[in-house]
Structures are given as structure tokens and as C-alpha cells.
Coordinates of C-alpha atoms in Angstrom, one line a residue:
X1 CA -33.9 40.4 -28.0
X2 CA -35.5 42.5 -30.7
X3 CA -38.5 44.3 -30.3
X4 CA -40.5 41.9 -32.7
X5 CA -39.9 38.9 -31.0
X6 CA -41.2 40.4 -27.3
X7 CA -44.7 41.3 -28.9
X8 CA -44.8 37.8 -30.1
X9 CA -44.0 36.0 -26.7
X10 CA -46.6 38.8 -25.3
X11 CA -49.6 37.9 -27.7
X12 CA -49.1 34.1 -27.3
X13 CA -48.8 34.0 -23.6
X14 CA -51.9 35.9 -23.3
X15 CA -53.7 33.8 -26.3
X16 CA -52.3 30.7 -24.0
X17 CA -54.6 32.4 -21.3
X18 CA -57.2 33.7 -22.7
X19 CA -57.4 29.3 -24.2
X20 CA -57.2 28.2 -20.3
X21 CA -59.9 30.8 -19.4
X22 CA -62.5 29.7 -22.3
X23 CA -61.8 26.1 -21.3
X24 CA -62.0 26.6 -17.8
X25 CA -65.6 28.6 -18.3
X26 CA -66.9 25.5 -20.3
X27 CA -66.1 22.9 -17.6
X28 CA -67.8 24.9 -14.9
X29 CA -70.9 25.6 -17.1
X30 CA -71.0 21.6 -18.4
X31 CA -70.4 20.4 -14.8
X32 CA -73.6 19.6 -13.1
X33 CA -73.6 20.7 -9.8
X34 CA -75.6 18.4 -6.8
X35 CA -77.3 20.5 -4.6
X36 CA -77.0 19.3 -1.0
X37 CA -80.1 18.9 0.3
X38 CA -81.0 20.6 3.3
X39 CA -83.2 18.8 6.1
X40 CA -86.0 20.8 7.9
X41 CA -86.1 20.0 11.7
X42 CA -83.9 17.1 12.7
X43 CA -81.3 15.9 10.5
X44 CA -80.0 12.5 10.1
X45 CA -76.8 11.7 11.9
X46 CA -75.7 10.2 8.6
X47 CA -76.2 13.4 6.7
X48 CA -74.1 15.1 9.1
X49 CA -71.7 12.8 9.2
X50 CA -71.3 13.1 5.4
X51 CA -71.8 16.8 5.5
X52 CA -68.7 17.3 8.4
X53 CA -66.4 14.8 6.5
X54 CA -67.2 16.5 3.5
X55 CA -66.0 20.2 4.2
X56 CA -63.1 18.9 6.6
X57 CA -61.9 17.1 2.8
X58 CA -62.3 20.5 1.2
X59 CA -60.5 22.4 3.7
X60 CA -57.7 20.4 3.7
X61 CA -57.6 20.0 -0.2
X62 CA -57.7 24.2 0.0
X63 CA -54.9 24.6 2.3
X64 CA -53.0 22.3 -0.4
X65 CA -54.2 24.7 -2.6
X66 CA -53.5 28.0 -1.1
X67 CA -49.7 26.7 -0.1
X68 CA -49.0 25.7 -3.8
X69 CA -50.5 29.5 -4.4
X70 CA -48.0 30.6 -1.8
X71 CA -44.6 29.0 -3.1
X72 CA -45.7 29.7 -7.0
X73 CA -43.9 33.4 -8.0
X74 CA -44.6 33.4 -11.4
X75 CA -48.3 35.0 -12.5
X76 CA -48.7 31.9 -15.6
X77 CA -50.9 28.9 -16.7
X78 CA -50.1 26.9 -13.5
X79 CA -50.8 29.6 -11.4
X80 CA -54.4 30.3 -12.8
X81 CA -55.5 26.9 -13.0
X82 CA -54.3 26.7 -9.0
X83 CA -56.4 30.0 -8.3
X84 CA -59.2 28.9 -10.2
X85 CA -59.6 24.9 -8.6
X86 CA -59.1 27.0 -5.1
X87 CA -61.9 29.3 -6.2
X88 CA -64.5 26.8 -6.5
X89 CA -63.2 24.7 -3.6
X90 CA -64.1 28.0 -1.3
X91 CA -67.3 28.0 -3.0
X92 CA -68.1 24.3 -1.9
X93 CA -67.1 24.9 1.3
X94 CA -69.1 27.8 2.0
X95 CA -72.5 26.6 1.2
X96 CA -71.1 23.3 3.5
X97 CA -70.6 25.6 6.2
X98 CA -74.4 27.7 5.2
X99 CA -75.6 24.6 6.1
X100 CA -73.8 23.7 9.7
X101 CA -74.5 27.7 10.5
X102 CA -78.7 27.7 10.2
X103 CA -80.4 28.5 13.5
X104 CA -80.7 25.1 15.0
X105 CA -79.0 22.5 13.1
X106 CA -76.4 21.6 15.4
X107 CA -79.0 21.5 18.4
X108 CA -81.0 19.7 16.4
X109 CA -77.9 16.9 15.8
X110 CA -77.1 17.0 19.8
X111 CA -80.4 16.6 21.0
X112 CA -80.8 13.4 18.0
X113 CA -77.3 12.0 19.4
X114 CA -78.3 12.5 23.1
X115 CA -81.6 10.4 22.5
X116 CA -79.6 7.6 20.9
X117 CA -77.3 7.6 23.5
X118 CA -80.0 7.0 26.2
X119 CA -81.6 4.7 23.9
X120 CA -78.3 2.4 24.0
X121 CA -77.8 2.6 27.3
X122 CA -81.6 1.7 28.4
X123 CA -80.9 -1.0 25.9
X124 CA -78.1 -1.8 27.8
X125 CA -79.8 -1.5 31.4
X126 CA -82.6 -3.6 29.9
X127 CA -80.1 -5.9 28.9
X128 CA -78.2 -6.5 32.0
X129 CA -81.3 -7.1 33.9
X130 CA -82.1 -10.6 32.4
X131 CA -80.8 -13.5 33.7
X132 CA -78.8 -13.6 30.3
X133 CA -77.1 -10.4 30.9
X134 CA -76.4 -10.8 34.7
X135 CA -74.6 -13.9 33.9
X136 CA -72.5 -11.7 30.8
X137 CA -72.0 -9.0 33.1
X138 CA -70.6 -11.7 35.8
X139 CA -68.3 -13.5 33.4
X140 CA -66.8 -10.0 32.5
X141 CA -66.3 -9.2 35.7
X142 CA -64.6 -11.9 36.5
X143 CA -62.2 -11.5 32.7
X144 CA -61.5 -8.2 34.4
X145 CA -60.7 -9.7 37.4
X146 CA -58.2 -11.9 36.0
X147 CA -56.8 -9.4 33.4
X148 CA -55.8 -7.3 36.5
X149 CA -54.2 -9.8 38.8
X150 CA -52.1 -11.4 35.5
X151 CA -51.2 -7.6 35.2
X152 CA -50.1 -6.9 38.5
X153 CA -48.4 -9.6 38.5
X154 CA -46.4 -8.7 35.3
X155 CA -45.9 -5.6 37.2
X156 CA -44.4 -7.2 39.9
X157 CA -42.0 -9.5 38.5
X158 CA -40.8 -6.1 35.9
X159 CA -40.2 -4.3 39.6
X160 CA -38.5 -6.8 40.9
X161 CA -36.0 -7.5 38.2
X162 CA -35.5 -3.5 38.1
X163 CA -34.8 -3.6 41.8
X164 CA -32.5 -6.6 42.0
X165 CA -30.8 -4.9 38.4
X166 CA -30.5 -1.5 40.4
X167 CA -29.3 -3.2 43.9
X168 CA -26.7 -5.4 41.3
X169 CA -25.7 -2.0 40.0
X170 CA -24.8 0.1 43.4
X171 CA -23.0 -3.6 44.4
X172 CA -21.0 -3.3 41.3
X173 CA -20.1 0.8 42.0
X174 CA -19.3 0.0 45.5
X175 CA -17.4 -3.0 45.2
X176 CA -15.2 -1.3 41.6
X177 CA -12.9 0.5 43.8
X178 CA -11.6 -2.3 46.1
X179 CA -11.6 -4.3 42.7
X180 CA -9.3 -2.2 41.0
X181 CA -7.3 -2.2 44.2
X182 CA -7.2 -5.9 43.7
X183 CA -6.3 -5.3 40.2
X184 CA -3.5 -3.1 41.1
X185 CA -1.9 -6.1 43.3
X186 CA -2.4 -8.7 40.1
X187 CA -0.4 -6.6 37.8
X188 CA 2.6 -6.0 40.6
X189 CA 2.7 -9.6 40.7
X190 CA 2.9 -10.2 36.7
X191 CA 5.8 -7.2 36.8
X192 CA 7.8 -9.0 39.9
X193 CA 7.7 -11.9 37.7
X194 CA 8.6 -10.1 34.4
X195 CA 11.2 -8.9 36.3
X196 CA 12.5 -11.9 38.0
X197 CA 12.7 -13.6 34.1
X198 CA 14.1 -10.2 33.0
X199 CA 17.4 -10.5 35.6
X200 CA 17.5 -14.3 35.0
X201 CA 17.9 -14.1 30.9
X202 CA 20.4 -10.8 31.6
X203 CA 22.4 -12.9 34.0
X204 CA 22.6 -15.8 31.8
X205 CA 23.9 -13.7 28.5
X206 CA 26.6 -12.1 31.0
X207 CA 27.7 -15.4 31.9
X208 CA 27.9 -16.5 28.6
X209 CA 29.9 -13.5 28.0
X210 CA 32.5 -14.4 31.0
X211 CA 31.0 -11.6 33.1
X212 CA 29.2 -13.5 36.3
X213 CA 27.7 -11.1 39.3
X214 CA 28.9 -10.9 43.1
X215 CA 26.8 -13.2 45.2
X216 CA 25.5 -10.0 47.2
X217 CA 24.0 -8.6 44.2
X218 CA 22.1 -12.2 44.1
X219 CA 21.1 -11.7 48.1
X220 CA 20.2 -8.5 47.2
X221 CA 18.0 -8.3 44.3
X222 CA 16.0 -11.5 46.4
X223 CA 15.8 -9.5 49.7
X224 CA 13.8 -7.0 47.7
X225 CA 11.7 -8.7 45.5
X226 CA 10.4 -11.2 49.1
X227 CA 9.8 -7.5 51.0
X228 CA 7.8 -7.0 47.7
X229 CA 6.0 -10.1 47.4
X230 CA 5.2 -9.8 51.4
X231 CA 3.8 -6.3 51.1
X232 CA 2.2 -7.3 48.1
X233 CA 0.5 -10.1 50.1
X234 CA -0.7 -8.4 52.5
X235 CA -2.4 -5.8 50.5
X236 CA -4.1 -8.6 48.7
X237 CA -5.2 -9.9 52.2
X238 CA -6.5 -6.5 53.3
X239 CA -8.2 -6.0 49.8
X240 CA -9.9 -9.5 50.1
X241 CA -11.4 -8.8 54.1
X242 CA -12.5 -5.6 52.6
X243 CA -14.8 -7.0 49.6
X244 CA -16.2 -9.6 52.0
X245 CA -17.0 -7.2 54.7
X246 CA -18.5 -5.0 51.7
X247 CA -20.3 -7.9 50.3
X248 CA -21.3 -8.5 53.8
X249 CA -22.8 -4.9 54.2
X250 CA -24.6 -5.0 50.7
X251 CA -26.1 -8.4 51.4
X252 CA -27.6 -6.9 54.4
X253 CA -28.9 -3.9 53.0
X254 CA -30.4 -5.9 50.1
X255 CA -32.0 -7.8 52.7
X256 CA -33.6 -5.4 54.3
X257 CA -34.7 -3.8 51.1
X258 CA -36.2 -7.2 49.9
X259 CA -38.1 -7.3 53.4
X260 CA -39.5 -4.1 53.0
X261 CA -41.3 -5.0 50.2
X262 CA -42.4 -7.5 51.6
X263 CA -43.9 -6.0 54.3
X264 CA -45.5 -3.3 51.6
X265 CA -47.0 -6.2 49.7
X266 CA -48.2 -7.6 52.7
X267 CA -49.3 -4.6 53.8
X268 CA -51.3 -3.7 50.5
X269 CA -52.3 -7.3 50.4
X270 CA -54.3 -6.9 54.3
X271 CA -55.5 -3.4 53.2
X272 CA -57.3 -5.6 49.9
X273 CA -58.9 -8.0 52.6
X274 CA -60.4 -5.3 54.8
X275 CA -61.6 -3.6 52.1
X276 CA -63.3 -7.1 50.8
X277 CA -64.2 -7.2 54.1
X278 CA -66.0 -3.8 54.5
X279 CA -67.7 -4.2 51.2
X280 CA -69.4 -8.0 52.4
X281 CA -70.5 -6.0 55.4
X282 CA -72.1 -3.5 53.6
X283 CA -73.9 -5.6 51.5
X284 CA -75.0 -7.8 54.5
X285 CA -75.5 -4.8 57.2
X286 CA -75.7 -1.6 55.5
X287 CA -73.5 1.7 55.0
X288 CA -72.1 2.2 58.6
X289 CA -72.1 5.6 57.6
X290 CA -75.5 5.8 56.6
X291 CA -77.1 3.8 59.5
X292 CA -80.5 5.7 61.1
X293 CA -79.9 7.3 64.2
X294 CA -81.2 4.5 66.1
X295 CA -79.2 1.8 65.2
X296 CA -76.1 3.6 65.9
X297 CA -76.1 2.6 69.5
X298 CA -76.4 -1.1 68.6
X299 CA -73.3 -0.6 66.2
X300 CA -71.3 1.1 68.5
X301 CA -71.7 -1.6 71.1
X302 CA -71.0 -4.3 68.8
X303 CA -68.0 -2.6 67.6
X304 CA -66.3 -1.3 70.4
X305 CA -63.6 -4.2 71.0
X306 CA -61.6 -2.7 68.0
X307 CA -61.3 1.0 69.9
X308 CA -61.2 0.3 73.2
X309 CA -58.9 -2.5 74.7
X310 CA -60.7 -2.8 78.0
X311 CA -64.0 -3.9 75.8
X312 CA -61.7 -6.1 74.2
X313 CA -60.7 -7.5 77.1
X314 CA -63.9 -7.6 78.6
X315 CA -65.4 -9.2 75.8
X316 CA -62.3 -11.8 75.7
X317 CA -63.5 -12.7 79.3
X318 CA -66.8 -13.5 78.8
X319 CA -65.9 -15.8 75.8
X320 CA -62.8 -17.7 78.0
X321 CA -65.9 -18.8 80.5
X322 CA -67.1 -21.3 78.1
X323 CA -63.2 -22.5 77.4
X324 CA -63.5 -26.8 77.6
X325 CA -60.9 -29.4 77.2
X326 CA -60.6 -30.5 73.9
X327 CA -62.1 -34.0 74.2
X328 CA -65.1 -32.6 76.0
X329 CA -68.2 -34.1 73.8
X330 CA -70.0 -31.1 73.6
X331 CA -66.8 -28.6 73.2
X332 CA -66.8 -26.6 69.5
X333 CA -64.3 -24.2 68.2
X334 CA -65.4 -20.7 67.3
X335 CA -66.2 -20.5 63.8
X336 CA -64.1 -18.7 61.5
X337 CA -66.7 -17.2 59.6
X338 CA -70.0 -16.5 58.8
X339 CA -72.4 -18.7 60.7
X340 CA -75.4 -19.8 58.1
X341 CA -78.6 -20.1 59.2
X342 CA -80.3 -23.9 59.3
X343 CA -83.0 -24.6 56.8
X344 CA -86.2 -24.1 58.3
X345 CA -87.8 -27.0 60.3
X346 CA -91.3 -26.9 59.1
X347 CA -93.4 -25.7 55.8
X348 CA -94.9 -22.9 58.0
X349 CA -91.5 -21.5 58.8
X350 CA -90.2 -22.1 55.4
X351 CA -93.1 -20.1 54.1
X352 CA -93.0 -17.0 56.8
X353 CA -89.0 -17.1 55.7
X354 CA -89.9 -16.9 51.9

């Protein structure tokens, strides 16, 4: 290159600068910049919401920025107008962040977000307390209710066919030796019979030939081929008790599997009821364990049949005493639950039980 042609790429890259410079300098000072406005005290949770939003959108758009910077080597137009757009995004997000960093302003936004949040759940509370929103909070209760149980029960039937698949798979792995046994005793038989063909068409070209075999080679090749088929027999026999005693064993062990799941369902299931049960109590009696000191003897006598078996007993006794025939007229069974109280007898009573 000669030297007159390098000063003339020189002066028009830097004209071609110095152009994007000038034009650069008249956007910024046409541009008409929106100050943000800054709220004294308590801020509006929609101004901060904007505000956040905002310089999380500028922070991203400058790490854009700064990794286009980053993979750009060479110093030209491209590059500038990159350094310049990052320049003024920096710029935006600092007075962003001026903003979030004055001496109270995030307080100010917590204590504004706490207050609505106890505001919506007093609303709530207020809410639930009507008949309107007892009955709402009932009918979701019960939704929830019957989301679970369909749930469980998709859980259960998903459990099961993974145990029966799992129990169907050890079956398979400890049945696939005595099956290939088996195997082995199907293909003997197929070769005893290729064989068996093989001799006859062999025989039959030699006799066509004029050559015919002795007799004992006849006796001989039969003898063989029955001690075979015997032997072969047997091992089929002794392959066949073998799978049934191992289906046998599998069957048994998958029973007892399928029975102890039972027993844990059932077992979770009675666990469910007592709790039920110790809940109605509470509602009806009380906290056991929060029962003033002098009610605790009252409980504890009441109670004692389920931890001591003499009491049981005891108590068993005196309820046998009153055992009549079934046809006696004024014979009852014990009830099986809660006995109700009558409906009072007179206005007087009914008002002294209201």
C-alpha cells in the first residue's frame, strides 16, 4: 500500500467518527428526558413496582451491552455506538437505584405492603365469619376433602400396578433359568428329529445306490436315539416339577406381600379413625392434655379400661349384670354411639337449656 492511500483510510475513518460523535451529541441533547418522580414518605406500591421492573429491564439490556462490548476486538463505529447506548443505560440505572437507596424508602414499601397484607386478611377473617363465608369455607373443605381421597386413591392404584409389575419382574428373573432349561430340552428334541430325517433320506439315497446297511446298525442308531428321548424326558419332567414348585413359592410370597399391605392400609386406615375420633372428643370434652387439675381424676377414672385390664374386666362385670334374653320387653342393646339428649319436656326446661 502506498503511503498516500493509508492517510486517506486514516482521515475518513476518523471523519466517519467524528459524524457518529456529532450525531450521537444531537440525539442526547433533542431527547427529552422524564424525570422520575420521587415520592416523599410512603410510596405507592405501583411506583415501585414500575420503578423495580424498570432497572431490572436496564440491567439486563446492559449486560447485553457490555457482552457485545466484550466479544467486539475492533476499536470502530460499532464499537462506539455500543459504548455510547451502554453509557446512558448506566446512567438510567443509577438514578433508578438513587432512588431505591434514600434513607427509608424500602421501609417505607414494607411497612405499606405489611398493612395491606393485614388488611386482606382481616378482610378475609371478616369474611369467613358470615354465614356466607362459613358455608364457602365448608364447601372448600369438603373440595379438598375429595381432591385428596381421589388422589390417594390414584396413588394407590399407581402403587399397586408398580408392585404387581415389580413382583411380575423377580417371577420372570427367577423362573428364566428353569425356562431356558426347558428350552434346552425343545431344541434336543427338534435335533433328534433332524436327525432321525437326516439318517432316513441318507439311507434311502444308499439304497437307491445298491448299498443297504446291516440290520445292527438299524438296532443301533434306535437304541440310542430312545436312551436319548428317555433322558430327554425326564429332564423335561424334572424342569416342569421345578417351575410349578417355583411358581408355587412365588405365589406364596406374593401373597404374603399382597397381605401386608393390606394389613398397612388397614392399619393406616384405624390410625385415620382414632384420630377422627380424638378430634370429636376434643371438640365435645376438651384437650385431655390441657384439662385443669381437677378434672384429671374424673378422666383418669373414666379412662382406665384402656390401660389396665383388671378395670376392663371389672367394668365388663358390672355391665354383664344387666345381660337379658333377647325377647325380654324391656331388654336394649348398648348403643353404638353417641347417646343424644331428648328434647326438653317443658318451656321452662327448654328455656334454662337455651
Amino acid at each position: 500500500m502506498f503511503p498516500s492511500e493509508e492517510g486517506g483510510d486514516q482521515s475518513h475513518l476518523q471523519d466517519e467518527q467524528d459524524k457518529q460523535w456529532l450525531s450521537s451529541f444531537l440525539i442526547n441533547r433533542r431527547k427529552k428526558v422524564h424525570p422520575i418522580v420521587k415520592t416523599v414518605g410512603s410510596p405507592s406500591v405501583s411506583e415501585v413496582r414500575k420503578l423495580v421492573y424498570g432497572a431490572l429491564r436496564l440491567v439486563s439490556e446492559l449486560t447485553v451491552a457490555c457482552e457485545e462490548l466484550k466479544e467486539m476486538t475492533e476499536n470502530g463505529t460499532a464499537w462506539s455506538e455500543t459504548y455510547l447506548k451502554a453509557t446512558n443505560i448506566y446512567k438510567d440505572v443509577d438514578e433508578k437505584m438513587k432512588i431505591l437507596n434514600e434513607p427509608g424508602y424500602i421501609e417505607g414499601v414494607k411497612k405499606k405492603l405489611e398493612k395491606i397484607k393485614k388488611k386482606r386478611l382481616r378482610l378475609q377473617r371478616r369474611k369467613q365469619e358470615t354465614p356466607e363465608g362459613k358455608e364457602d369455607a365448608t364447601r372448600s373443605a369438603e373440595r379438598e376433602a375429595k381432591i385428596d381421597k381421589w388422589r390417594m386413591k390414584c396413588i394407590q392404584e399407581v402403587e399397586e400396578k408398580n408392585r404387581e409389575r415389580e413382583l411380575k419382574a423377580a417371577a420372570d428373573s427367577v423362573l428364566s433359568e428353569v425356562r431356558k432349561k426347558q428350552a434346552d430340552t425343545k431344541r434336543m428334541v427338534d435335533v433328534l428329529r433332524a436327525l432321525e430325517k437326516l439318517r432316513k433320506l441318507r439311507k434311502e439315497a444308499a439304497g437307491r445306490k445298491g448299498i443297504s446297511p446291516p440290520p445292527s446298525a438299524d438296532e443301533t442308531f434306535e437304541q440310542h436315539v430312545a436312551r436319548l428321548r428317555v433322558l430327554i424326558r425326564k429332564r423335561t419332567e424334572l424342569y416342569d416339577a421345578e417351575e410349578r414348585a417355583l411358581r408355587v413359592m412365588l405365589e406364596g410370597e406374593q401373597e404374603e406381600e399382597r397381605k401386608r399391605e393390606q394389613e398397612k392400609k388397614q392399619k393406616k386406615e384405624r390410625e385415620k379413625l382414632l384420630q377422627q375420633q380424638r378430634e370429636i372428643n376434643s371438640i365435645l370434652f376438651g384437650n385431655p392434655d390441657e384439662l385443669p387439675l381437677p378434672l384429671l381424676p374424673f378422666r383418669q377414672y373414666y379412662m382406665q379400661a384402656e390401660h389396665s385390664v383388671p378395670a376392663l374386666l371389672q367394668i365388663r362385670h358390672d355391665w354383664d349384670q344387666y345381660l337379658v334374653p333377647s325377647d325380654h320387653p324391656e331388654g336394649s342393646f348398648i348403643p353404638q354411639g353417641w347417646v343424644l339428649p331428648s328434647l326438653p319436656s317443658s318451656d321452662t326446661w327448654a328455656s334454662a337449656v337455651v
